[in-house]
Tab-separated table of C-alpha atoms and ligand atoms in Angstrom:
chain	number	residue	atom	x	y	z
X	1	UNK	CA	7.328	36.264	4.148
X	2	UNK	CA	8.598	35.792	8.125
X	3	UNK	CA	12.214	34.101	7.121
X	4	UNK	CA	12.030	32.082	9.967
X	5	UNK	CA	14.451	29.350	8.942
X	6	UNK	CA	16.370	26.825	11.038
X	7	UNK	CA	19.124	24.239	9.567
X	8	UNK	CA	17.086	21.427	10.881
X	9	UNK	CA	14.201	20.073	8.795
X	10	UNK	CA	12.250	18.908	11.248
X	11	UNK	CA	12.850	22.376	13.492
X	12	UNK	CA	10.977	23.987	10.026
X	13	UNK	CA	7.838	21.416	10.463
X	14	UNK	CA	7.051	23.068	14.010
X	15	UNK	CA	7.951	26.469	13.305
X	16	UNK	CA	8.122	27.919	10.089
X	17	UNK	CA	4.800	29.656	8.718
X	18	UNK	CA	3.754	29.797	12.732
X	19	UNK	CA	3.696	33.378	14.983
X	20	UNK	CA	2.732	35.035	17.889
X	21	UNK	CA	-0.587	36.169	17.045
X	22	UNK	CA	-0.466	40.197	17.572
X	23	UNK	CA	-3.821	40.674	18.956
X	24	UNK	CA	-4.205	37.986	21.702
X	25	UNK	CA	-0.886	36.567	21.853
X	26	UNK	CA	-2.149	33.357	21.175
X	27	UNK	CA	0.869	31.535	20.330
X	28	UNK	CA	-0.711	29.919	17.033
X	29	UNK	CA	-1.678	31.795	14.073
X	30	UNK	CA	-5.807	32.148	14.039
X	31	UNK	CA	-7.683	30.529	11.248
X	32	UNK	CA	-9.228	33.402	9.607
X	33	UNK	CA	-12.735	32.806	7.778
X	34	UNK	CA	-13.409	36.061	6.257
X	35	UNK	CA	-13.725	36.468	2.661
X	36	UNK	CA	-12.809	40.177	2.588
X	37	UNK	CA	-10.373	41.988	4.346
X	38	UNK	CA	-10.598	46.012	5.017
X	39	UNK	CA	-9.226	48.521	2.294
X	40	UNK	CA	-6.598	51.050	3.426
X	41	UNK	CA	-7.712	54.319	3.375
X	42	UNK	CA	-6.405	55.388	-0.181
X	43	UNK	CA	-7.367	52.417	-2.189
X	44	UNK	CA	-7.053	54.101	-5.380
X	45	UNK	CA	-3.321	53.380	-6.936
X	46	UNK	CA	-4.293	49.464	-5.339
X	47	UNK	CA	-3.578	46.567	-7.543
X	48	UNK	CA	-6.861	44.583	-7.325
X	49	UNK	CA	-5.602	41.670	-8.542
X	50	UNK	CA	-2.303	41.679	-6.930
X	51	UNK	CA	-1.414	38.484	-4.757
X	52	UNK	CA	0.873	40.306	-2.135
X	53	UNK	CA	-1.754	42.058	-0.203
X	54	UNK	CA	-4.796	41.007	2.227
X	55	UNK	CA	-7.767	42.213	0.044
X	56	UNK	CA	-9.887	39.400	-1.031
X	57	UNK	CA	-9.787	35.276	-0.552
X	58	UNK	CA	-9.621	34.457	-3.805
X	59	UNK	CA	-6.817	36.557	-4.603
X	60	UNK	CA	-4.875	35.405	-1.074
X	61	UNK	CA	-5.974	34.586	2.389
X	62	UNK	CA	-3.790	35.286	5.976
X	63	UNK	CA	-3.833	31.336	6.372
X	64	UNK	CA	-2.921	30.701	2.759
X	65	UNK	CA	0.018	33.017	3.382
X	66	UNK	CA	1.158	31.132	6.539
X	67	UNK	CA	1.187	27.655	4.723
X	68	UNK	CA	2.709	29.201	1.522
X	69	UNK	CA	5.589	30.072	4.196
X	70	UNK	CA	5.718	26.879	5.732
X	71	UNK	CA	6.425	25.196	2.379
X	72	UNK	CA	8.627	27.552	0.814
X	73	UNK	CA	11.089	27.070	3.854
X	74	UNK	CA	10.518	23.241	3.907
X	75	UNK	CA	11.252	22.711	-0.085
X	76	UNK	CA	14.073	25.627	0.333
X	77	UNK	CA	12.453	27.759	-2.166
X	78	UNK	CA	12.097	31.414	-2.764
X	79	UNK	CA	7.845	31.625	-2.456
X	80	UNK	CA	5.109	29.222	-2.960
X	81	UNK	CA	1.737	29.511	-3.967
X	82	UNK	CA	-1.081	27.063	-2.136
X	83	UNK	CA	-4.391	26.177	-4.022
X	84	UNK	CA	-7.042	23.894	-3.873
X	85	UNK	CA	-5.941	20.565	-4.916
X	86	UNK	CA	-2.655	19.196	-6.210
X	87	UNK	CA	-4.718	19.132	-9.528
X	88	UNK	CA	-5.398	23.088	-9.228
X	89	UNK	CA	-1.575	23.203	-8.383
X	90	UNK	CA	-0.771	21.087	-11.611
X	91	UNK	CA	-3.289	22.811	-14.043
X	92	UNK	CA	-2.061	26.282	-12.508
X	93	UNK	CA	1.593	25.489	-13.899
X	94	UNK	CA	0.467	24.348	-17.563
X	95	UNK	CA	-1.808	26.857	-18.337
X	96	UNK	CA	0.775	29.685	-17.024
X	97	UNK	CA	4.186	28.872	-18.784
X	98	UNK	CA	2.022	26.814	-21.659
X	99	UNK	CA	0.719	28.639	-24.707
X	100	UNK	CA	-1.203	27.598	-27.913
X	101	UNK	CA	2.477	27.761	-29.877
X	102	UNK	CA	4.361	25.918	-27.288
X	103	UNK	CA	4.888	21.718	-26.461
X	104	UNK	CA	5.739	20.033	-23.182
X	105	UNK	CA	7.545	17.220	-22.467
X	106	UNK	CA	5.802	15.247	-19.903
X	107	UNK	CA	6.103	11.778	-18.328
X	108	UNK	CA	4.196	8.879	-19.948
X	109	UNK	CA	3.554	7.832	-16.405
X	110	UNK	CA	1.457	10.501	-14.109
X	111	UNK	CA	-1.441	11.699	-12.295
X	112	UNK	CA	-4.517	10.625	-14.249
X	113	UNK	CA	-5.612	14.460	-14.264
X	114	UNK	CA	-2.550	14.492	-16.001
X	115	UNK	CA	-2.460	12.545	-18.167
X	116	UNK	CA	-6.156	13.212	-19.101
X	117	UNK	CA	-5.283	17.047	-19.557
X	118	UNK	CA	-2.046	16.793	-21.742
X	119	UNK	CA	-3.092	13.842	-23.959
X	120	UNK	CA	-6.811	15.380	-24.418
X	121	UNK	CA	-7.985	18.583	-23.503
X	122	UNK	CA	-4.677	20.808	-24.441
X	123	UNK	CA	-3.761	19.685	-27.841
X	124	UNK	CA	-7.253	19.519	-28.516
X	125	UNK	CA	-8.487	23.048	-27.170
X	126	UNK	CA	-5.460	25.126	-27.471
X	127	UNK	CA	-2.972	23.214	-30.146
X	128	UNK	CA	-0.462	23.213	-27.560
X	129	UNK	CA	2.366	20.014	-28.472
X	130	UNK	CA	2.484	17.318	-26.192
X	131	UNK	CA	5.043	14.766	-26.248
X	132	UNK	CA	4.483	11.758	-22.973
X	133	UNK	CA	7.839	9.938	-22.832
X	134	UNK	CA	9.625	7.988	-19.964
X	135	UNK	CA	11.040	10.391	-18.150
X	136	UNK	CA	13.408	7.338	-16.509
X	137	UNK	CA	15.050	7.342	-20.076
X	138	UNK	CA	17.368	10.455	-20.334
X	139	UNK	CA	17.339	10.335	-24.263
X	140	UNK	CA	13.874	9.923	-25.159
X	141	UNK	CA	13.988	13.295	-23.369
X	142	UNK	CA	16.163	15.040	-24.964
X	143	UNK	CA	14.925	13.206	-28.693
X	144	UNK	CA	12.023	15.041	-27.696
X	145	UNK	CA	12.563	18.560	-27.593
X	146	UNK	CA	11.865	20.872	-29.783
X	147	UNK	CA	12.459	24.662	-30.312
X	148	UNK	CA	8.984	25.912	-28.467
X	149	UNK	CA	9.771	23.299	-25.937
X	150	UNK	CA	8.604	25.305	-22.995
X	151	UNK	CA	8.278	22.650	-20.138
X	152	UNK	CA	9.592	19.388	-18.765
X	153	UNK	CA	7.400	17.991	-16.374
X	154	UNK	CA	8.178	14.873	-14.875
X	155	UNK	CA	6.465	12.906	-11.951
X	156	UNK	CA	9.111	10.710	-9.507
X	157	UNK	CA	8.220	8.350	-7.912
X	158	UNK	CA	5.273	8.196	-10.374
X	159	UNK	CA	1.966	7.077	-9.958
X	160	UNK	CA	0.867	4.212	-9.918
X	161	UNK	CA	4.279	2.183	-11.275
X	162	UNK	CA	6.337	4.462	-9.055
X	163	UNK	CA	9.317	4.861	-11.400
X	164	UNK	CA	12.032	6.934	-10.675
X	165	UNK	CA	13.138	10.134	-12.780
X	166	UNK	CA	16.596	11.892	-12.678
X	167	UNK	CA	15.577	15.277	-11.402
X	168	UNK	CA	19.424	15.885	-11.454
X	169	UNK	CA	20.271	14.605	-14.831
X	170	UNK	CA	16.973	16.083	-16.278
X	171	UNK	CA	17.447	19.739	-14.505
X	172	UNK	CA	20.785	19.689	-16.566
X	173	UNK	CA	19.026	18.836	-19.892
X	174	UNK	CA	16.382	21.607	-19.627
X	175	UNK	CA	18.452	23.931	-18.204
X	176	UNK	CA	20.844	23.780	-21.465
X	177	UNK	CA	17.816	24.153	-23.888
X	178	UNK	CA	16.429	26.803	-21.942
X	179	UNK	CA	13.447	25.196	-20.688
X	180	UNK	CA	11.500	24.988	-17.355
X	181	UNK	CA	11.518	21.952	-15.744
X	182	UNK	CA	8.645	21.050	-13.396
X	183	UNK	CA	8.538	17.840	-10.842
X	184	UNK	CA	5.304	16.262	-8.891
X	185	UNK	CA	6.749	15.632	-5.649
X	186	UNK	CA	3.970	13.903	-4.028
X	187	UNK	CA	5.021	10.717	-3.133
X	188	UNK	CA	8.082	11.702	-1.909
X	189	UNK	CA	7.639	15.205	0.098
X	190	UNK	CA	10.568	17.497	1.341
X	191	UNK	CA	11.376	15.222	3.830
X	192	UNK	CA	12.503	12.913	1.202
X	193	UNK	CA	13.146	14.526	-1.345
X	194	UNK	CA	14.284	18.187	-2.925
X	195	UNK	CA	14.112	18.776	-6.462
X	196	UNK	CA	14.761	22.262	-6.307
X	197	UNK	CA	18.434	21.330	-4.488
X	198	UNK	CA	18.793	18.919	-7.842
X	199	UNK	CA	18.184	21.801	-10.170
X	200	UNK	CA	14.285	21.635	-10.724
X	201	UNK	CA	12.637	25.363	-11.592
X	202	UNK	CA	9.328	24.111	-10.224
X	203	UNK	CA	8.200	21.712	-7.379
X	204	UNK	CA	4.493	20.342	-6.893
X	205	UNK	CA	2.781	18.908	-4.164
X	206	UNK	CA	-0.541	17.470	-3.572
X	207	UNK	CA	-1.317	18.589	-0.607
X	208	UNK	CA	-4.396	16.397	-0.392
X	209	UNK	CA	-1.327	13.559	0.185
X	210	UNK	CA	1.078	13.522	2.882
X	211	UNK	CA	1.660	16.606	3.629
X	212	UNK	CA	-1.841	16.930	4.972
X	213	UNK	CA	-1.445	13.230	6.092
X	214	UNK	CA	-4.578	13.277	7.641
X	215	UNK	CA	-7.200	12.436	4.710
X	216	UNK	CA	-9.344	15.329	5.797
X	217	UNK	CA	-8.548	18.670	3.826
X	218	UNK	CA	-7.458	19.001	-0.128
X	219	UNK	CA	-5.026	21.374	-1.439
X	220	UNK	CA	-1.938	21.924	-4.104
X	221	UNK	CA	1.321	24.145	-4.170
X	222	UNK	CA	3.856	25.067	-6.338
X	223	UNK	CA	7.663	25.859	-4.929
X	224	UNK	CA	10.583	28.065	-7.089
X	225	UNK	CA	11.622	31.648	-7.658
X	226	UNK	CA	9.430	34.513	-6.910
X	227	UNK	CA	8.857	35.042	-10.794
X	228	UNK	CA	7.895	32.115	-11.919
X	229	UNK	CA	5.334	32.097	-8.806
X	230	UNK	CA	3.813	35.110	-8.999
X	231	UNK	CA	3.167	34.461	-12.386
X	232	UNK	CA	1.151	31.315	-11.194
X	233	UNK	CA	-0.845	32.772	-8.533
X	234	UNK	CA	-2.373	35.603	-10.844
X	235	UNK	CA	-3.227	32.533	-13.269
X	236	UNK	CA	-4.765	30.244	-11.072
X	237	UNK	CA	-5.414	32.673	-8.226
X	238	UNK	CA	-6.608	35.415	-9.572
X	239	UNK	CA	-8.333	34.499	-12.550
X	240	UNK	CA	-8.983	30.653	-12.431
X	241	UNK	CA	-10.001	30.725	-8.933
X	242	UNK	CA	-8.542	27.544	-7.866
X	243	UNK	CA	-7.967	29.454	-4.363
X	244	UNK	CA	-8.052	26.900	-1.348
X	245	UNK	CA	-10.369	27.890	1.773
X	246	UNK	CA	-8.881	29.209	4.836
X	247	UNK	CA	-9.777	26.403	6.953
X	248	UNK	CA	-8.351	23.375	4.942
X	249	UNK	CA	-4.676	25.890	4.872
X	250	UNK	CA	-5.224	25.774	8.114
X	251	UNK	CA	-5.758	21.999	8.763
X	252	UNK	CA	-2.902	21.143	6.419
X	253	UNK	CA	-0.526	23.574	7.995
X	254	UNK	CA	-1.249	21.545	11.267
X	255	UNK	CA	-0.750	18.189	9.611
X	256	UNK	CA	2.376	19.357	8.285
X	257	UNK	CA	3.908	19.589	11.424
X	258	UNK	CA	4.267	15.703	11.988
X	259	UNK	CA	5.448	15.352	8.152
X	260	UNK	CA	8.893	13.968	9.376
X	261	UNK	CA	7.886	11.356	12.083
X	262	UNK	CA	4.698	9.957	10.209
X	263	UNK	CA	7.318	9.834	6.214
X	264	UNK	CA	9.574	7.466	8.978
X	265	UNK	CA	6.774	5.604	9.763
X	266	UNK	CA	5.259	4.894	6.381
X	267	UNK	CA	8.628	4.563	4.884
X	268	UNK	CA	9.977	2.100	7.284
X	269	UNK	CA	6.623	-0.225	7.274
X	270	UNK	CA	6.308	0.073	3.499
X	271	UNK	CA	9.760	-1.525	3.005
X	272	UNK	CA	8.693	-4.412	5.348
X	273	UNK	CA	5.511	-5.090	3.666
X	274	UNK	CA	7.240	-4.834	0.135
X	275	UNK	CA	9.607	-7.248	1.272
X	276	UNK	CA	7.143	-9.768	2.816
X	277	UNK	CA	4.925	-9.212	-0.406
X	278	UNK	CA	7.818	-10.120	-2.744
X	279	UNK	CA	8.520	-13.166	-0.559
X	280	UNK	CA	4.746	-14.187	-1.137
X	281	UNK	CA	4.437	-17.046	-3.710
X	282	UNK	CA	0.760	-15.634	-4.387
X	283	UNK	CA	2.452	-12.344	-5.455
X	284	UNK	CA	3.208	-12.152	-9.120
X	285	UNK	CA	5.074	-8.187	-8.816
X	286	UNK	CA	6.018	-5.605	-6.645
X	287	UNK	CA	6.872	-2.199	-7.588
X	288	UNK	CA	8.730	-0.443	-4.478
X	289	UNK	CA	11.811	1.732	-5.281
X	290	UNK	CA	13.187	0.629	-1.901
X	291	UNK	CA	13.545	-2.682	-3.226
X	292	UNK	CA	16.939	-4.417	-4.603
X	293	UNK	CA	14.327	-5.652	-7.639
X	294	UNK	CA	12.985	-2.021	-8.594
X	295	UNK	CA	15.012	-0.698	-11.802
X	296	UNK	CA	16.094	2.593	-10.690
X	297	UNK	CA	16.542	1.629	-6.992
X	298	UNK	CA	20.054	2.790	-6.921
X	299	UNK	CA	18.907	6.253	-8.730
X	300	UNK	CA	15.866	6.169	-5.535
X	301	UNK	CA	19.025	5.380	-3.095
X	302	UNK	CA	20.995	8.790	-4.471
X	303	UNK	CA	17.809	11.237	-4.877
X	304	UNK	CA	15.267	10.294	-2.078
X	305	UNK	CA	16.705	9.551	1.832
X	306	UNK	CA	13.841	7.017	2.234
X	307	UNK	CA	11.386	6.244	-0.289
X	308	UNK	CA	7.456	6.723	1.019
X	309	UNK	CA	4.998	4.565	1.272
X	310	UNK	CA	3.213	3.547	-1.382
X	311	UNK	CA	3.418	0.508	-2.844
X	312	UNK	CA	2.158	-0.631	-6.532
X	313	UNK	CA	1.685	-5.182	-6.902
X	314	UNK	CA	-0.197	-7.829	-8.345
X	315	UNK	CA	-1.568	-11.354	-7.376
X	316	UNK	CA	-1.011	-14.768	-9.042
X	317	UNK	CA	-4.894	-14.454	-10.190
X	318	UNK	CA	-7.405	-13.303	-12.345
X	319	UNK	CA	-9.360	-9.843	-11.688
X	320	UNK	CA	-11.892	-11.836	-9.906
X	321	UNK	CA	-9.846	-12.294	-7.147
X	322	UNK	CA	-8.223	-9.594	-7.334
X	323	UNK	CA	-11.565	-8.100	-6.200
X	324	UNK	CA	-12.332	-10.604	-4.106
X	325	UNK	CA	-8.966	-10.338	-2.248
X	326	UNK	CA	-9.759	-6.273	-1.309
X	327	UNK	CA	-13.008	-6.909	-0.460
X	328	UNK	CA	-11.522	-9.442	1.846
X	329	UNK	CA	-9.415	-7.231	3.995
X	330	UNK	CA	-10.745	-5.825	7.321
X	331	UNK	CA	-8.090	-3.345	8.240
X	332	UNK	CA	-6.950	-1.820	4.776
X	333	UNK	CA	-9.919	0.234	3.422
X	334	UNK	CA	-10.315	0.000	-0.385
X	335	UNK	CA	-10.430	4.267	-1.349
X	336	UNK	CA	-8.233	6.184	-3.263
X	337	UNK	CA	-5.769	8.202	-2.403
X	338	UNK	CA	-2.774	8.215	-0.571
X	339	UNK	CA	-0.598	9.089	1.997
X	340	UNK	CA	-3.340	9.168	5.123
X	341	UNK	CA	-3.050	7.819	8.292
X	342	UNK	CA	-5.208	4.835	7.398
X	343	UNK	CA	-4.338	2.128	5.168
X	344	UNK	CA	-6.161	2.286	1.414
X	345	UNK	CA	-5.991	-0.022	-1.284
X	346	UNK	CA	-7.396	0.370	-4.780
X	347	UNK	CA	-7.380	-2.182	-7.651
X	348	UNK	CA	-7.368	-0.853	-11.246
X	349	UNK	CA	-8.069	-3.493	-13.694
X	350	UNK	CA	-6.280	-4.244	-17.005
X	351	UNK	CA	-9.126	-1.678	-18.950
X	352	UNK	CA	-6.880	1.211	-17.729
X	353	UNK	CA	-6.425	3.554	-20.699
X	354	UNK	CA	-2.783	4.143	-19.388
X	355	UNK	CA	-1.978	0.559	-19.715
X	356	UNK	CA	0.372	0.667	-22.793
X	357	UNK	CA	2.372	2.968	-20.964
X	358	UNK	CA	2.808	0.774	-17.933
X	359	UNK	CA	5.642	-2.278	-17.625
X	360	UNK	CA	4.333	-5.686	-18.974
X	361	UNK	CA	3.783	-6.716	-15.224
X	362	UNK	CA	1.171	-3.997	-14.715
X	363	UNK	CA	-0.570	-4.790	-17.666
X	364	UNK	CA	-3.113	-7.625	-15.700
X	365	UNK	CA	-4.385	-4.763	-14.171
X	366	UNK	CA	-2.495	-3.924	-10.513
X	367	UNK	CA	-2.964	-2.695	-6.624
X	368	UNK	CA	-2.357	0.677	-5.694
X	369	UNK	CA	-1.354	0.318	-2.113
X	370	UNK	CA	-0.673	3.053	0.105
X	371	UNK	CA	0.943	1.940	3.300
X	372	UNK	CA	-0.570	3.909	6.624
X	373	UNK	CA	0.293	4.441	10.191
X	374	UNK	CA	-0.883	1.120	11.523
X	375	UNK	CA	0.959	-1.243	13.172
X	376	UNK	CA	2.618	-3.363	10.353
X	377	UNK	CA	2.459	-6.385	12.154
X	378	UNK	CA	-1.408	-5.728	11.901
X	379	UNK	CA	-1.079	-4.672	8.383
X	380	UNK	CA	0.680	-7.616	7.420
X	381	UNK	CA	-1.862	-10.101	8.915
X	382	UNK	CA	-4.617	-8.649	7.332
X	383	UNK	CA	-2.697	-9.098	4.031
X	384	UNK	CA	-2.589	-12.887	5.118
X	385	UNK	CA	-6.058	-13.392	6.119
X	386	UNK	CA	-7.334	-11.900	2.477
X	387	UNK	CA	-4.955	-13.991	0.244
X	388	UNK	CA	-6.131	-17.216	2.723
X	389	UNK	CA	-9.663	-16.230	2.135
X	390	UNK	CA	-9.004	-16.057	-1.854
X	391	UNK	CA	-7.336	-19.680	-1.298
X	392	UNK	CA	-3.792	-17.809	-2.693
D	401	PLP	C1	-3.289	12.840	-5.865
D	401	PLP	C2	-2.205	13.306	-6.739
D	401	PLP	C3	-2.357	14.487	-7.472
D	401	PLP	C4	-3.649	15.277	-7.481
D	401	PLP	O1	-3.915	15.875	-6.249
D	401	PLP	P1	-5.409	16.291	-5.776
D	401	PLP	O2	-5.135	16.963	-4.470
D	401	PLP	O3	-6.198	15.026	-5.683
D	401	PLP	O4	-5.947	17.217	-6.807
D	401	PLP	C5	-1.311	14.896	-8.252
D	401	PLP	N1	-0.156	14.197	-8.316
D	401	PLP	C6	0.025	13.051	-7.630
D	401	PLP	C7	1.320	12.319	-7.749
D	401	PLP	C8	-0.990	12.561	-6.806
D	401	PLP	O5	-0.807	11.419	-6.152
């Protein structure tokens, strides 16, 4: 790792993970598409499936290495390991520390992959324990744990309802029971928040998200002590495979650069347009941790500086509309995801199999909105024109 670090956060963005490039001074790092790199010329005491050294892309890549460093110094963690997608990341983390003896504790409230993987395919492959709890509710944590309690992962702000977890509170109750305790961080990014600072073991990142910002290029990392990361990338590296290609470490290291000025951006139009959606008689909910109304927005206030862009609320009408209302918008582009430079929009409907978990308000079914780098004026009066058109 180059220890390039500044004090400044933003100082990081530009410069950490970048270099001089030694063979044509090209003062940005190449992208290097090569799937094999040369053997030195005793090969034979090599570890073939260790993670430090240039020998194969699956088992690390030069660009992989640049964004790992990029991230490590942004999250202020030890090492980092970057894969494919945040779901790579995710899966990378459960199927290291997890094993067929063991339970997690993990948010009711999560990633769909998630959600899908603890509540399905783990307890029902491997007999591994899974208990889904909300994580907003420190004692239904700790009335959850167990003696082969291994992991705590929690999700904050979560997706879709965006509630807000303790990391703080939470790092304190795992760390006394001697378990790990993991966060998804990909609403909120570094540049918002720092779970590792508040006592988390393990940070994760879609990369896919923000930190990327761009919509163009997928990937996942992890962020915490050399250990516990090295034991990840031989698990997901090495022998999963979930390695991410050169060029989309590449494009996401470039994104990253602009992390702090485009979080401002969606942050600060995000709280506008929660604001003039809650003053909306057509509205029937917002979900925004920025706002007075959200339940842990003082607990947002104290672990996030700002608090993203993404934005969960329903309409004073029946699914019909609610379709009808996203198919009338011109600007905001009805896709998943999040945090891109464009606008997107998705409505789930009240058939969601996660529904029981979610407050009564999301239970009609609700919008996912994710808040981009337009204009909000512009963003706003497309908002206007589609509830007109729905006569709301
Ligand atoms: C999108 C998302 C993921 C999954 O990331 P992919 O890059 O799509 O695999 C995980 N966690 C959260 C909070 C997300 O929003």
């Amino acid at each position: 790792m180059t220890n390039k670090r500044y004090s400044n956060f933003i100082t990081n963005c530009v410069h950490a993970g970048n270099d001089i490039d030694k063979e044509t001074g090209a003062i940005r790092r190449p992208i290097t598409m090569a799937n094999s790199y040369r053997l030195p010329n005793d090969a034979s005491t090599l570890d073939w499936s260790g993670t430090d050294e240039l020998i194969y892309t699956r088992t690390t890549s030069a660009n992989q290495i640049y964004l790992q460093e990029k991230l490590a110094v942004l999250e202020g963690g030890e090492d980092c390991v970057v894969l494919a997608t945040g779901v790579a990341a995710l899966s990378g983390v459960f199927f290291t520390f997890l094993t067929s003896d063991s339970h997690i504790i993990c948010t009711n409230v999560s990633y769909v992959a998630v959600y899908r993987l603890l509540n399905e395919y783990f307890p029902d492959k491997y007999g591994i324990e899974v208990t889904l709890v909300d994580t907003s509710n420190l004692q239904e944590i700790k009335d959850a744990i167990r003696p082969n309690t291994k992991l705590i992962h929690i999700e904050t702000p979560g997706n879709p309802t965006t509630r807000i977890s303790d990391i703080e509170e939470i790092s304190k109750i795992a760390k006394a029971a001697g378990i790990l305790l993991s966060v998804d961080s990909t609403f909120a990014t570094p540049y918002l928040q720092r779970p590792l600072s508040l006592g988390a073991d393990l940070v994760i990142h879609s990369l896919t998200k923000y930190i990327n910002g761009h919509g163009d290029a997928m990937g996942g990392a992890v962020i915490g002590n050399k250990v516990l990361i090295d034991k990840i990338k031989r698990q997901a590296m090495v022998n999963m495979g979930g390695s991410i290609s050169p060029f989309n470490a590449w494009l996401i290291m470039r994104g990253a650069v602009t992390l702090p000025l485009r979080m401002e951006q969606h942050s600060k139009s995000a709280l506008r347009i929660a604001e003039f959606l809650e003053a909306s008689p057509s509205v029937s909910f917002v979900a925004y941790p920025g706002l007075k109304s959200h339940p842990q927005h003082e607990l947002a206030k104290k672990q996030m500086s700002a608090f993203s862009g993404v934005i969960s609320f329903g309409l004073k009408a029946d699914v019909k509309t609610h379709n009808k209302f996203v198919n009338s918008l011109e600007l905001i582009i009805s896709a998943v995801s999040i945090g891109h430079d464009e606008s997107l929009i998705v409505y789930t409907g009240p058939t969601d199999e996660r529904n029981h978990f979610y407050p009564n308000e999301f239970k009609n079914g609700h919008l996912r909105f994710s808040v981009g780098l337009e204009a909000s004026d512009d963003i706003i009066s497309d908002i206007e024109q589609a509830l007109k058109k729905c006569k709301l």
